[in-house]
JSON list of C-alpha atoms in Angstrom, two decimals:
[
{"chain": "A", "resi": 4, "resn": "MET", "atom": "CA", "xyz": [125.63, 74.48, 61.19]},
{"chain": "A", "resi": 5, "resn": "THR", "atom": "CA", "xyz": [124.42, 77.93, 62.30]},
{"chain": "A", "resi": 6, "resn": "HIS", "atom": "CA", "xyz": [126.36, 81.17, 62.53]},
{"chain": "A", "resi": 7, "resn": "LEU", "atom": "CA", "xyz": [125.06, 82.10, 65.97]},
{"chain": "A", "resi": 8, "resn": "ALA", "atom": "CA", "xyz": [128.42, 81.38, 67.57]},
{"chain": "A", "resi": 9, "resn": "GLU", "atom": "CA", "xyz": [129.97, 84.14, 65.43]},
{"chain": "A", "resi": 10, "resn": "ILE", "atom": "CA", "xyz": [127.87, 86.97, 66.83]},
{"chain": "A", "resi": 11, "resn": "PRO", "atom": "CA", "xyz": [129.44, 89.02, 69.65]},
{"chain": "A", "resi": 12, "resn": "ALA", "atom": "CA", "xyz": [127.83, 88.95, 73.09]},
{"chain": "A", "resi": 13, "resn": "TRP", "atom": "CA", "xyz": [126.95, 92.67, 73.08]},
{"chain": "A", "resi": 14, "resn": "ALA", "atom": "CA", "xyz": [125.02, 92.28, 69.83]},
{"chain": "A", "resi": 15, "resn": "ALA", "atom": "CA", "xyz": [123.22, 89.18, 71.07]},
{"chain": "A", "resi": 16, "resn": "VAL", "atom": "CA", "xyz": [122.17, 90.91, 74.30]},
{"chain": "A", "resi": 17, "resn": "LEU", "atom": "CA", "xyz": [121.02, 94.08, 72.51]},
{"chain": "A", "resi": 18, "resn": "THR", "atom": "CA", "xyz": [119.10, 92.00, 69.96]},
{"chain": "A", "resi": 19, "resn": "ALA", "atom": "CA", "xyz": [117.41, 90.03, 72.73]},
{"chain": "A", "resi": 20, "resn": "VAL", "atom": "CA", "xyz": [116.47, 93.23, 74.60]},
{"chain": "A", "resi": 21, "resn": "LEU", "atom": "CA", "xyz": [114.99, 94.77, 71.44]},
{"chain": "A", "resi": 22, "resn": "LEU", "atom": "CA", "xyz": [113.06, 91.59, 70.65]},
{"chain": "A", "resi": 23, "resn": "LEU", "atom": "CA", "xyz": [111.65, 91.36, 74.16]},
{"chain": "A", "resi": 24, "resn": "THR", "atom": "CA", "xyz": [110.74, 95.05, 74.15]},
{"chain": "A", "resi": 25, "resn": "GLY", "atom": "CA", "xyz": [108.94, 94.65, 70.83]},
{"chain": "A", "resi": 26, "resn": "ALA", "atom": "CA", "xyz": [107.10, 91.59, 72.08]},
{"chain": "A", "resi": 27, "resn": "VAL", "atom": "CA", "xyz": [106.03, 93.35, 75.30]},
{"chain": "A", "resi": 28, "resn": "LEU", "atom": "CA", "xyz": [104.81, 96.44, 73.42]},
{"chain": "A", "resi": 29, "resn": "THR", "atom": "CA", "xyz": [102.80, 94.26, 71.05]},
{"chain": "A", "resi": 30, "resn": "LEU", "atom": "CA", "xyz": [101.36, 92.34, 73.99]},
{"chain": "A", "resi": 31, "resn": "ILE", "atom": "CA", "xyz": [100.36, 95.60, 75.71]},
{"chain": "A", "resi": 32, "resn": "GLY", "atom": "CA", "xyz": [98.54, 96.65, 72.53]},
{"chain": "A", "resi": 33, "resn": "THR", "atom": "CA", "xyz": [96.75, 93.32, 72.41]},
{"chain": "A", "resi": 34, "resn": "VAL", "atom": "CA", "xyz": [95.68, 93.56, 76.05]},
{"chain": "A", "resi": 35, "resn": "GLY", "atom": "CA", "xyz": [94.42, 97.09, 75.35]},
{"chain": "A", "resi": 36, "resn": "LEU", "atom": "CA", "xyz": [92.32, 95.72, 72.52]},
{"chain": "A", "resi": 37, "resn": "LEU", "atom": "CA", "xyz": [90.67, 93.27, 74.88]},
{"chain": "A", "resi": 38, "resn": "ARG", "atom": "CA", "xyz": [90.34, 95.66, 77.82]},
{"chain": "A", "resi": 39, "resn": "PHE", "atom": "CA", "xyz": [88.66, 98.72, 76.32]},
{"chain": "A", "resi": 40, "resn": "ASP", "atom": "CA", "xyz": [84.92, 98.95, 75.78]},
{"chain": "A", "resi": 41, "resn": "SER", "atom": "CA", "xyz": [84.09, 100.93, 72.65]},
{"chain": "A", "resi": 42, "resn": "PHE", "atom": "CA", "xyz": [85.49, 100.70, 69.15]},
{"chain": "A", "resi": 43, "resn": "TYR", "atom": "CA", "xyz": [86.98, 104.18, 69.38]},
{"chain": "A", "resi": 44, "resn": "GLN", "atom": "CA", "xyz": [88.96, 103.24, 72.48]},
{"chain": "A", "resi": 45, "resn": "ARG", "atom": "CA", "xyz": [89.97, 99.84, 71.10]},
{"chain": "A", "resi": 46, "resn": "VAL", "atom": "CA", "xyz": [91.42, 101.15, 67.87]},
{"chain": "A", "resi": 47, "resn": "HIS", "atom": "CA", "xyz": [94.28, 103.08, 69.52]},
{"chain": "A", "resi": 48, "resn": "ALA", "atom": "CA", "xyz": [96.00, 100.43, 71.63]},
{"chain": "A", "resi": 49, "resn": "PRO", "atom": "CA", "xyz": [96.77, 97.87, 68.89]},
{"chain": "A", "resi": 50, "resn": "THR", "atom": "CA", "xyz": [97.87, 100.63, 66.52]},
{"chain": "A", "resi": 51, "resn": "LEU", "atom": "CA", "xyz": [100.45, 101.95, 68.96]},
{"chain": "A", "resi": 52, "resn": "GLY", "atom": "CA", "xyz": [101.46, 98.44, 70.01]},
{"chain": "A", "resi": 53, "resn": "ALA", "atom": "CA", "xyz": [101.91, 97.30, 66.43]},
{"chain": "A", "resi": 54, "resn": "THR", "atom": "CA", "xyz": [103.87, 100.36, 65.36]},
{"chain": "A", "resi": 55, "resn": "LEU", "atom": "CA", "xyz": [106.24, 100.47, 68.34]},
{"chain": "A", "resi": 56, "resn": "GLY", "atom": "CA", "xyz": [106.49, 96.68, 68.66]},
{"chain": "A", "resi": 57, "resn": "ILE", "atom": "CA", "xyz": [107.33, 96.07, 65.02]},
{"chain": "A", "resi": 58, "resn": "GLY", "atom": "CA", "xyz": [109.81, 98.96, 65.16]},
{"chain": "A", "resi": 59, "resn": "CYS", "atom": "CA", "xyz": [111.78, 97.30, 67.95]},
{"chain": "A", "resi": 60, "resn": "ILE", "atom": "CA", "xyz": [111.64, 93.90, 66.26]},
{"chain": "A", "resi": 61, "resn": "LEU", "atom": "CA", "xyz": [112.88, 95.37, 62.98]},
{"chain": "A", "resi": 62, "resn": "LEU", "atom": "CA", "xyz": [115.71, 97.19, 64.79]},
{"chain": "A", "resi": 63, "resn": "ALA", "atom": "CA", "xyz": [116.71, 93.88, 66.36]},
{"chain": "A", "resi": 64, "resn": "SER", "atom": "CA", "xyz": [116.69, 92.23, 62.94]},
{"chain": "A", "resi": 65, "resn": "MET", "atom": "CA", "xyz": [118.77, 95.01, 61.40]},
{"chain": "A", "resi": 66, "resn": "LEU", "atom": "CA", "xyz": [121.32, 94.83, 64.22]},
{"chain": "A", "resi": 67, "resn": "PHE", "atom": "CA", "xyz": [121.59, 91.04, 64.22]},
{"chain": "A", "resi": 68, "resn": "PHE", "atom": "CA", "xyz": [122.04, 90.58, 60.49]},
{"chain": "A", "resi": 69, "resn": "SER", "atom": "CA", "xyz": [124.30, 93.63, 60.11]},
{"chain": "A", "resi": 70, "resn": "VAL", "atom": "CA", "xyz": [126.67, 92.26, 62.76]},
{"chain": "A", "resi": 71, "resn": "LEU", "atom": "CA", "xyz": [126.43, 88.70, 61.44]},
{"chain": "A", "resi": 72, "resn": "GLU", "atom": "CA", "xyz": [127.15, 89.61, 57.82]},
{"chain": "A", "resi": 73, "resn": "SER", "atom": "CA", "xyz": [129.57, 92.51, 58.56]},
{"chain": "A", "resi": 74, "resn": "ARG", "atom": "CA", "xyz": [127.69, 94.89, 56.29]},
{"chain": "A", "resi": 75, "resn": "ALA", "atom": "CA", "xyz": [124.71, 97.17, 56.70]},
{"chain": "A", "resi": 76, "resn": "ILE", "atom": "CA", "xyz": [121.41, 95.40, 56.19]},
{"chain": "A", "resi": 77, "resn": "ILE", "atom": "CA", "xyz": [118.83, 98.08, 55.55]},
{"chain": "A", "resi": 78, "resn": "HIS", "atom": "CA", "xyz": [115.94, 96.41, 53.72]},
{"chain": "A", "resi": 79, "resn": "GLU", "atom": "CA", "xyz": [114.09, 96.46, 57.06]},
{"chain": "A", "resi": 80, "resn": "LEU", "atom": "CA", "xyz": [113.96, 100.25, 56.70]},
{"chain": "A", "resi": 81, "resn": "LEU", "atom": "CA", "xyz": [111.45, 99.82, 53.88]},
{"chain": "A", "resi": 82, "resn": "ILE", "atom": "CA", "xyz": [109.29, 97.61, 56.09]},
{"chain": "A", "resi": 83, "resn": "THR", "atom": "CA", "xyz": [109.55, 100.16, 58.90]},
{"chain": "A", "resi": 84, "resn": "ALA", "atom": "CA", "xyz": [108.59, 103.03, 56.62]},
{"chain": "A", "resi": 85, "resn": "LEU", "atom": "CA", "xyz": [105.58, 101.16, 55.30]},
{"chain": "A", "resi": 86, "resn": "MET", "atom": "CA", "xyz": [104.42, 100.19, 58.79]},
{"chain": "A", "resi": 87, "resn": "VAL", "atom": "CA", "xyz": [104.85, 103.72, 60.16]},
{"chain": "A", "resi": 88, "resn": "VAL", "atom": "CA", "xyz": [102.88, 105.18, 57.25]},
{"chain": "A", "resi": 89, "resn": "THR", "atom": "CA", "xyz": [100.14, 102.58, 56.76]},
{"chain": "A", "resi": 90, "resn": "THR", "atom": "CA", "xyz": [99.18, 101.83, 60.37]},
{"chain": "A", "resi": 91, "resn": "PRO", "atom": "CA", "xyz": [98.05, 105.38, 61.32]},
{"chain": "A", "resi": 92, "resn": "ILE", "atom": "CA", "xyz": [96.32, 105.81, 57.95]},
{"chain": "A", "resi": 93, "resn": "THR", "atom": "CA", "xyz": [94.41, 102.59, 58.50]},
{"chain": "A", "resi": 94, "resn": "LEU", "atom": "CA", "xyz": [93.47, 103.80, 61.99]},
{"chain": "A", "resi": 95, "resn": "MET", "atom": "CA", "xyz": [92.09, 107.06, 60.57]},
{"chain": "A", "resi": 96, "resn": "LEU", "atom": "CA", "xyz": [90.12, 105.31, 57.83]},
{"chain": "A", "resi": 97, "resn": "LEU", "atom": "CA", "xyz": [88.59, 102.80, 60.23]},
{"chain": "A", "resi": 98, "resn": "ALA", "atom": "CA", "xyz": [87.68, 105.51, 62.75]},
{"chain": "A", "resi": 99, "resn": "ARG", "atom": "CA", "xyz": [86.12, 107.72, 60.08]},
{"chain": "A", "resi": 100, "resn": "ALA", "atom": "CA", "xyz": [84.11, 104.82, 58.67]},
{"chain": "A", "resi": 101, "resn": "ALA", "atom": "CA", "xyz": [82.85, 103.93, 62.17]},
{"chain": "A", "resi": 102, "resn": "LEU", "atom": "CA", "xyz": [82.05, 107.57, 62.89]},
{"chain": "A", "resi": 103, "resn": "TYR", "atom": "CA", "xyz": [80.09, 107.86, 59.64]},
{"chain": "A", "resi": 104, "resn": "ARG", "atom": "CA", "xyz": [78.23, 104.65, 60.39]},
{"chain": "A", "resi": 105, "resn": "ASP", "atom": "CA", "xyz": [77.39, 105.75, 63.92]},
{"chain": "A", "resi": 106, "resn": "ARG", "atom": "CA", "xyz": [76.21, 109.17, 62.76]},
{"chain": "A", "resi": 107, "resn": "THR", "atom": "CA", "xyz": [73.97, 107.73, 60.06]},
{"chain": "A", "resi": 108, "resn": "GLU", "atom": "CA", "xyz": [72.48, 105.29, 62.56]},
{"chain": "A", "resi": 109, "resn": "GLY", "atom": "CA", "xyz": [71.82, 108.17, 64.96]},
{"chain": "A", "resi": 110, "resn": "SER", "atom": "CA", "xyz": [74.03, 106.97, 67.82]},
{"chain": "A", "resi": 111, "resn": "ASP", "atom": "CA", "xyz": [74.09, 109.20, 70.89]},
{"chain": "A", "resi": 112, "resn": "GLU", "atom": "CA", "xyz": [77.69, 108.24, 71.70]},
{"chain": "A", "resi": 113, "resn": "VAL", "atom": "CA", "xyz": [79.26, 110.34, 68.93]},
{"chain": "A", "resi": 114, "resn": "PRO", "atom": "CA", "xyz": [79.07, 114.10, 68.46]},
{"chain": "A", "resi": 115, "resn": "PRO", "atom": "CA", "xyz": [76.99, 115.44, 65.57]},
{"chain": "A", "resi": 116, "resn": "PRO", "atom": "CA", "xyz": [78.79, 116.51, 62.41]},
{"chain": "A", "resi": 117, "resn": "PRO", "atom": "CA", "xyz": [80.02, 120.11, 62.39]},
{"chain": "A", "resi": 118, "resn": "SER", "atom": "CA", "xyz": [77.57, 122.55, 60.86]},
{"chain": "A", "resi": 119, "resn": "ASP", "atom": "CA", "xyz": [78.82, 124.68, 58.00]}
]
């Protein structure tokens, strides 16, 4: 019924290692989100965890389906490119919006804007 019996053992082991690595990296990012105190500290851990975790999971998917179908499966490269580009940009936009908000509210935790 499934084609899992057709995949070689080396590919199955490598796929499992990549999947577990991706899951652990994502879990570490999630724990960092819960552990840190301020918004500025919290924003980094999930960003790194999501980028590295999804990268390993997508590599596992590319390997598994390329070996299973005996041809290169590369549509995951588009997903990887979009994740690598959009995650840091989202981090920067969220941090800048929070910094602007904190500066306009007069928070003492952030440095003042640079003077021109």
